[in-house]
Amino acid sequence: MTRLLRDYGSLDDVASAADKLFAQARPVFLLLADAGGLMQVEIGQHGRYRLIRQQSGTLAHTNHYADTSLLDGAQTIGPSSQARLERIRFLLDQHPAHTLSEFERLSRDRHDGPDNSLWRSGREHTLAGWRIALPAGAPPRLQLTLANPGHAERDGDYALDARSGRSRRARYCRERTKDRPLPDCLLRMTPGGLSAPACSSALPICRRC
Protein backbone atom coordinates (compact mmCIF):
# COMPACT_ATOMS: atom_id res chain seq x y z
CA MET A 1 0.00 0.00 0.00
CA THR A 2 2.82 2.43 0.80
CA ARG A 3 4.33 1.94 -2.65
CA LEU A 4 0.95 2.28 -4.32
CA LEU A 5 0.12 5.59 -2.65
CA ARG A 6 3.67 6.93 -2.98
CA ASP A 7 4.39 6.13 -6.63
CA TYR A 8 1.04 6.26 -8.43
CA GLY A 9 -0.95 9.47 -8.79
CA SER A 10 -4.19 8.30 -10.40
CA LEU A 11 -6.38 5.30 -11.09
CA ASP A 12 -5.19 5.40 -14.71
CA ASP A 13 -1.61 4.97 -13.46
CA VAL A 14 -2.64 2.02 -11.30
CA ALA A 15 -4.56 0.34 -14.13
CA SER A 16 -1.60 0.74 -16.51
CA ALA A 17 0.75 -0.90 -14.01
CA ALA A 18 -1.69 -3.54 -12.74
CA ASP A 19 0.41 -6.58 -13.66
CA LYS A 20 3.49 -5.05 -12.05
CA LEU A 21 1.58 -4.13 -8.89
CA PHE A 22 -0.74 -7.07 -8.34
CA ALA A 23 0.44 -10.22 -10.14
CA GLN A 24 3.04 -10.96 -7.44
CA ALA A 25 1.13 -9.48 -4.49
CA ARG A 26 -0.33 -11.44 -1.62
CA PRO A 27 -4.13 -11.87 -1.45
CA VAL A 28 -5.74 -8.61 -0.38
CA PHE A 29 -8.70 -6.31 -1.08
CA LEU A 30 -8.25 -2.64 -2.02
CA LEU A 31 -10.69 0.20 -2.62
CA LEU A 32 -9.04 3.17 -4.34
CA ALA A 33 -10.28 6.57 -5.50
CA ASP A 34 -9.09 9.72 -7.19
CA ALA A 35 -10.98 12.86 -8.16
CA GLY A 36 -12.27 11.11 -11.29
CA GLY A 37 -13.59 7.78 -10.09
CA LEU A 38 -13.43 4.59 -8.02
CA MET A 39 -11.59 1.28 -8.26
CA GLN A 40 -11.98 -2.05 -6.48
CA VAL A 41 -9.04 -4.47 -6.54
CA GLU A 42 -9.31 -8.09 -5.45
CA ILE A 43 -6.01 -10.00 -5.44
CA GLY A 44 -6.42 -13.74 -5.19
CA GLN A 45 -4.13 -16.74 -5.41
CA HIS A 46 -1.24 -17.42 -7.81
CA GLY A 47 -1.15 -13.99 -9.43
CA ARG A 48 -4.84 -13.74 -10.24
CA TYR A 49 -6.51 -10.37 -9.68
CA ARG A 50 -9.51 -8.36 -10.83
CA LEU A 51 -10.06 -4.61 -11.18
CA ILE A 52 -13.47 -2.92 -11.22
CA ARG A 53 -13.66 0.77 -12.17
CA GLN A 54 -16.55 3.19 -12.22
CA GLN A 55 -16.84 6.96 -12.58
CA SER A 56 -19.69 7.52 -10.13
CA GLY A 57 -21.83 5.78 -7.54
CA THR A 58 -20.50 3.71 -4.65
CA LEU A 59 -18.36 0.64 -4.01
CA ALA A 60 -18.32 -1.42 -0.82
CA HIS A 61 -16.30 -4.44 0.30
CA THR A 62 -15.86 -6.54 3.43
CA ASN A 63 -13.76 -9.64 4.21
CA HIS A 64 -14.69 -12.03 1.40
CA TYR A 65 -14.20 -12.20 -2.36
CA ALA A 66 -16.81 -11.00 -4.82
CA ASP A 67 -15.02 -12.92 -7.61
CA THR A 68 -14.43 -16.49 -6.45
CA SER A 69 -12.59 -17.36 -9.70
CA LEU A 70 -9.56 -15.75 -8.02
CA LEU A 71 -9.45 -18.66 -5.55
CA ASP A 72 -8.30 -22.26 -5.96
CA GLY A 73 -11.16 -23.68 -3.91
CA ALA A 74 -14.51 -22.88 -2.40
CA GLN A 75 -14.87 -19.77 -0.27
CA THR A 76 -16.34 -19.84 3.22
CA ILE A 77 -17.99 -16.49 4.00
CA GLY A 78 -18.08 -15.52 7.65
CA PRO A 79 -21.46 -14.36 8.97
CA SER A 80 -20.02 -11.00 10.08
CA SER A 81 -18.54 -10.24 6.67
CA GLN A 82 -21.80 -11.05 4.89
CA ALA A 83 -23.92 -9.09 7.37
CA ARG A 84 -21.70 -6.01 7.17
CA LEU A 85 -21.68 -6.01 3.37
CA GLU A 86 -25.46 -6.31 3.17
CA ARG A 87 -25.91 -3.59 5.78
CA ILE A 88 -23.60 -1.01 4.19
CA ARG A 89 -25.11 -1.60 0.75
CA PHE A 90 -28.59 -1.13 2.20
CA LEU A 91 -27.59 2.11 3.94
CA LEU A 92 -25.82 3.50 0.87
CA ASP A 93 -28.88 2.80 -1.27
CA GLN A 94 -31.06 5.02 0.92
CA HIS A 95 -29.66 8.26 -0.55
CA PRO A 96 -28.50 9.20 -4.07
CA ALA A 97 -25.69 11.45 -2.75
CA HIS A 98 -23.42 11.23 0.28
CA THR A 99 -21.43 13.47 2.63
CA LEU A 100 -18.54 12.94 5.03
CA SER A 101 -20.87 13.45 7.99
CA GLU A 102 -23.19 10.76 6.63
CA PHE A 103 -20.25 8.37 6.21
CA GLU A 104 -19.29 8.99 9.83
CA ARG A 105 -22.83 8.08 10.90
CA LEU A 106 -22.81 4.95 8.74
CA SER A 107 -19.43 3.84 10.08
CA ARG A 108 -20.84 3.86 13.63
CA ASP A 109 -23.87 1.74 12.77
CA ARG A 110 -24.52 -0.95 15.41
CA HIS A 111 -27.65 -2.45 13.86
CA ASP A 112 -26.47 -6.08 13.93
CA GLY A 113 -25.01 -6.35 17.41
CA PRO A 114 -21.45 -6.27 18.78
CA ASP A 115 -19.99 -8.88 16.40
CA ASN A 116 -21.76 -8.28 13.07
CA SER A 117 -22.25 -4.51 12.93
CA LEU A 118 -20.25 -2.00 10.92
CA TRP A 119 -18.86 -0.66 14.21
CA ARG A 120 -17.89 -3.72 16.25
CA SER A 121 -17.31 -4.01 19.99
CA GLY A 122 -17.55 -7.76 20.61
CA ARG A 123 -15.01 -10.49 19.79
CA GLU A 124 -13.30 -7.97 17.51
CA HIS A 125 -13.18 -4.21 17.94
CA THR A 126 -13.31 -1.50 15.31
CA LEU A 127 -10.12 0.49 15.90
CA ALA A 128 -10.57 3.38 13.48
CA GLY A 129 -12.94 5.04 11.08
CA TRP A 130 -11.67 7.42 8.43
CA ARG A 131 -13.31 9.31 5.62
CA ILE A 132 -11.58 11.18 2.79
CA ALA A 133 -13.07 13.69 0.36
CA LEU A 134 -11.21 14.44 -2.89
CA PRO A 135 -12.72 17.71 -4.18
CA ALA A 136 -11.59 18.91 -7.59
CA GLY A 137 -9.20 21.85 -7.31
CA ALA A 138 -8.90 21.72 -3.51
CA PRO A 139 -6.81 19.79 -0.98
CA PRO A 140 -8.16 16.40 0.14
CA ARG A 141 -9.97 16.39 3.45
CA LEU A 142 -9.62 13.67 6.07
CA GLN A 143 -11.93 12.95 8.99
CA LEU A 144 -10.36 10.44 11.38
CA THR A 145 -11.65 8.60 14.45
CA LEU A 146 -9.28 6.49 16.57
CA ALA A 147 -10.99 4.06 18.95
CA ASN A 148 -8.35 2.00 20.74
CA PRO A 149 -9.93 -0.23 23.44
CA GLY A 150 -9.36 1.16 26.91
CA HIS A 151 -8.70 4.69 25.65
CA ALA A 152 -10.92 7.67 24.96
CA GLU A 153 -11.86 8.10 21.30
CA ARG A 154 -9.92 10.73 19.37
CA ASP A 155 -11.39 12.65 16.43
CA GLY A 156 -9.66 14.85 13.88
CA ASP A 157 -10.67 16.85 10.81
CA TYR A 158 -7.75 17.70 8.52
CA ALA A 159 -7.12 19.48 5.24
CA LEU A 160 -4.27 17.64 3.51
CA ASP A 161 -1.55 19.29 1.45
CA ALA A 162 1.12 17.47 -0.53
CA ARG A 163 4.47 18.89 0.57
CA SER A 164 8.09 18.01 0.04
CA GLY A 165 9.29 15.44 2.55
CA ARG A 166 12.29 13.18 2.95
CA SER A 167 12.35 12.35 -0.75
CA ARG A 168 11.15 13.99 -3.94
CA ARG A 169 8.51 11.31 -4.55
CA ALA A 170 7.04 11.01 -1.06
CA ARG A 171 4.47 13.50 0.13
CA TYR A 172 3.67 14.04 3.78
CA CYS A 173 0.42 15.56 5.00
CA ARG A 174 0.23 17.83 8.00
CA GLU A 175 -2.45 19.27 10.17
CA ARG A 176 -2.79 22.80 8.86
CA THR A 177 -3.63 24.53 12.11
CA LYS A 178 -0.68 23.12 14.09
CA ASP A 179 1.66 22.01 11.28
CA ARG A 180 2.13 18.75 13.17
CA PRO A 181 2.86 15.59 11.13
CA LEU A 182 0.20 12.90 11.11
CA PRO A 183 1.06 9.18 10.79
CA ASP A 184 2.75 8.47 7.45
CA CYS A 185 0.92 5.17 7.03
CA LEU A 186 -2.40 6.99 6.86
CA LEU A 187 -1.53 10.12 5.02
CA ARG A 188 0.97 9.58 2.24
CA MET A 189 -0.49 11.25 -0.81
CA THR A 190 0.68 11.37 -4.42
CA PRO A 191 0.76 14.47 -6.63
CA GLY A 192 -2.37 13.40 -8.50
CA GLY A 193 -4.34 12.74 -5.35
CA LEU A 194 -4.71 8.95 -5.31
CA SER A 195 -6.24 7.82 -2.05
CA ALA A 196 -7.58 4.76 -0.30
CA PRO A 197 -10.64 6.04 1.57
CA ALA A 198 -12.32 3.75 4.04
CA CYS A 199 -15.15 3.83 6.52
CA SER A 200 -14.98 1.60 9.59
CA SER A 201 -15.07 -2.13 8.85
CA ALA A 202 -17.23 -2.05 5.73
CA LEU A 203 -15.04 0.06 3.42
CA PRO A 204 -17.50 2.05 1.31
CA ILE A 205 -16.34 4.75 -1.09
CA CYS A 206 -18.35 7.09 -3.25
CA ARG A 207 -17.87 9.44 -6.18
CA ARG A 208 -19.75 12.74 -6.62
CA CYS A 209 -20.90 12.72 -3.02
C-alpha positions as MATLAB code, in Angstrom:
seq = 'MTRLLRDYGSLDDVASAADKLFAQARPVFLLLADAGGLMQVEIGQHGRYRLIRQQSGTLAHTNHYADTSLLDGAQTIGPSSQARLERIRFLLDQHPAHTLSEFERLSRDRHDGPDNSLWRSGREHTLAGWRIALPAGAPPRLQLTLANPGHAERDGDYALDARSGRSRRARYCRERTKDRPLPDCLLRMTPGGLSAPACSSALPICRRC';
ca = [
       0.000    0.000    0.000;
       2.821    2.430    0.795;
       4.334    1.941   -2.651;
       0.951    2.280   -4.322;
       0.125    5.594   -2.651;
       3.671    6.926   -2.985;
       4.395    6.126   -6.626;
       1.037    6.264   -8.434;
      -0.948    9.471   -8.790;
      -4.194    8.304  -10.398;
      -6.380    5.300  -11.090;
      -5.188    5.397  -14.709;
      -1.611    4.974  -13.458;
      -2.641    2.021  -11.303;
      -4.557    0.341  -14.130;
      -1.600    0.742  -16.509;
       0.755   -0.904  -14.007;
      -1.688   -3.537  -12.736;
       0.414   -6.584  -13.660;
       3.486   -5.051  -12.048;
       1.581   -4.130   -8.894;
      -0.738   -7.066   -8.337;
       0.439  -10.223  -10.142;
       3.040  -10.956   -7.440;
       1.134   -9.484   -4.495;
      -0.330  -11.444   -1.620;
      -4.130  -11.869   -1.453;
      -5.736   -8.609   -0.376;
      -8.695   -6.315   -1.080;
      -8.254   -2.643   -2.024;
     -10.690    0.201   -2.622;
      -9.038    3.175   -4.339;
     -10.276    6.567   -5.496;
      -9.090    9.717   -7.195;
     -10.982   12.859   -8.157;
     -12.272   11.109  -11.291;
     -13.591    7.780  -10.087;
     -13.428    4.594   -8.022;
     -11.587    1.279   -8.258;
     -11.982   -2.047   -6.481;
      -9.039   -4.472   -6.544;
      -9.312   -8.092   -5.453;
      -6.014   -9.997   -5.442;
      -6.420  -13.741   -5.190;
      -4.132  -16.738   -5.413;
      -1.244  -17.418   -7.805;
      -1.149  -13.990   -9.431;
      -4.845  -13.739  -10.239;
      -6.508  -10.373   -9.677;
      -9.510   -8.357  -10.834;
     -10.063   -4.606  -11.176;
     -13.474   -2.923  -11.218;
     -13.662    0.767  -12.175;
     -16.554    3.191  -12.223;
     -16.842    6.958  -12.576;
     -19.694    7.516  -10.129;
     -21.827    5.778   -7.540;
     -20.496    3.707   -4.648;
     -18.360    0.636   -4.010;
     -18.315   -1.417   -0.818;
     -16.298   -4.442    0.302;
     -15.864   -6.543    3.433;
     -13.765   -9.637    4.206;
     -14.693  -12.026    1.403;
     -14.198  -12.203   -2.361;
     -16.811  -10.997   -4.815;
     -15.019  -12.916   -7.611;
     -14.431  -16.493   -6.455;
     -12.590  -17.356   -9.696;
      -9.561  -15.753   -8.023;
      -9.451  -18.657   -5.549;
      -8.304  -22.258   -5.960;
     -11.157  -23.678   -3.914;
     -14.514  -22.879   -2.396;
     -14.871  -19.767   -0.270;
     -16.339  -19.835    3.223;
     -17.987  -16.495    3.996;
     -18.083  -15.518    7.647;
     -21.462  -14.355    8.969;
     -20.021  -11.003   10.082;
     -18.537  -10.241    6.669;
     -21.804  -11.046    4.887;
     -23.917   -9.092    7.374;
     -21.702   -6.011    7.167;
     -21.680   -6.011    3.365;
     -25.460   -6.314    3.165;
     -25.909   -3.587    5.778;
     -23.595   -1.008    4.190;
     -25.110   -1.601    0.745;
     -28.588   -1.133    2.199;
     -27.594    2.107    3.938;
     -25.820    3.504    0.874;
     -28.876    2.797   -1.269;
     -31.062    5.020    0.922;
     -29.661    8.264   -0.551;
     -28.499    9.203   -4.072;
     -25.685   11.446   -2.752;
     -23.419   11.230    0.280;
     -21.429   13.468    2.625;
     -18.539   12.940    5.034;
     -20.870   13.454    7.987;
     -23.186   10.757    6.633;
     -20.247    8.369    6.207;
     -19.293    8.994    9.835;
     -22.827    8.081   10.903;
     -22.805    4.948    8.736;
     -19.435    3.837   10.085;
     -20.840    3.858   13.635;
     -23.871    1.739   12.770;
     -24.524   -0.949   15.409;
     -27.653   -2.454   13.864;
     -26.468   -6.084   13.928;
     -25.008   -6.353   17.406;
     -21.453   -6.274   18.783;
     -19.993   -8.884   16.402;
     -21.756   -8.280   13.073;
     -22.250   -4.508   12.932;
     -20.250   -2.003   10.916;
     -18.861   -0.658   14.211;
     -17.889   -3.717   16.255;
     -17.306   -4.008   19.990;
     -17.547   -7.763   20.612;
     -15.012  -10.493   19.793;
     -13.295   -7.973   17.512;
     -13.182   -4.208   17.944;
     -13.311   -1.503   15.307;
     -10.121    0.486   15.902;
     -10.575    3.382   13.484;
     -12.942    5.041   11.077;
     -11.666    7.425    8.427;
     -13.310    9.313    5.622;
     -11.576   11.182    2.792;
     -13.071   13.691    0.358;
     -11.208   14.439   -2.890;
     -12.717   17.708   -4.178;
     -11.587   18.911   -7.587;
      -9.204   21.854   -7.306;
      -8.904   21.720   -3.514;
      -6.807   19.787   -0.977;
      -8.164   16.399    0.137;
      -9.975   16.394    3.452;
      -9.624   13.667    6.070;
     -11.926   12.947    8.991;
     -10.359   10.445   11.384;
     -11.651    8.596   14.450;
      -9.279    6.491   16.570;
     -10.988    4.060   18.951;
      -8.349    1.995   20.739;
      -9.933   -0.230   23.435;
      -9.358    1.160   26.906;
      -8.699    4.692   25.646;
     -10.923    7.668   24.956;
     -11.861    8.100   21.300;
      -9.919   10.729   19.365;
     -11.388   12.653   16.434;
      -9.655   14.848   13.877;
     -10.670   16.853   10.812;
      -7.752   17.696    8.518;
      -7.120   19.478    5.242;
      -4.265   17.637    3.514;
      -1.554   19.290    1.455;
       1.124   17.466   -0.533;
       4.470   18.892    0.565;
       8.094   18.015    0.041;
       9.289   15.443    2.554;
      12.286   13.175    2.953;
      12.354   12.348   -0.750;
      11.149   13.986   -3.938;
       8.512   11.308   -4.553;
       7.043   11.006   -1.060;
       4.467   13.501    0.130;
       3.667   14.043    3.777;
       0.421   15.556    5.000;
       0.233   17.829    7.995;
      -2.451   19.266   10.165;
      -2.794   22.801    8.861;
      -3.632   24.526   12.109;
      -0.680   23.125   14.085;
       1.661   22.014   11.278;
       2.131   18.751   13.174;
       2.860   15.590   11.135;
       0.198   12.896   11.114;
       1.055    9.175   10.788;
       2.748    8.466    7.449;
       0.917    5.174    7.033;
      -2.403    6.988    6.861;
      -1.527   10.123    5.018;
       0.971    9.584    2.244;
      -0.485   11.252   -0.814;
       0.675   11.371   -4.416;
       0.765   14.472   -6.630;
      -2.366   13.401   -8.505;
      -4.340   12.736   -5.348;
      -4.706    8.947   -5.308;
      -6.236    7.819   -2.051;
      -7.584    4.759   -0.304;
     -10.635    6.038    1.570;
     -12.315    3.748    4.039;
     -15.150    3.826    6.518;
     -14.976    1.601    9.587;
     -15.073   -2.128    8.848;
     -17.229   -2.050    5.726;
     -15.041    0.060    3.416;
     -17.500    2.050    1.307;
     -16.339    4.748   -1.086;
     -18.350    7.094   -3.246;
     -17.870    9.441   -6.177;
     -19.752   12.739   -6.625;
     -20.902   12.724   -3.020;
];
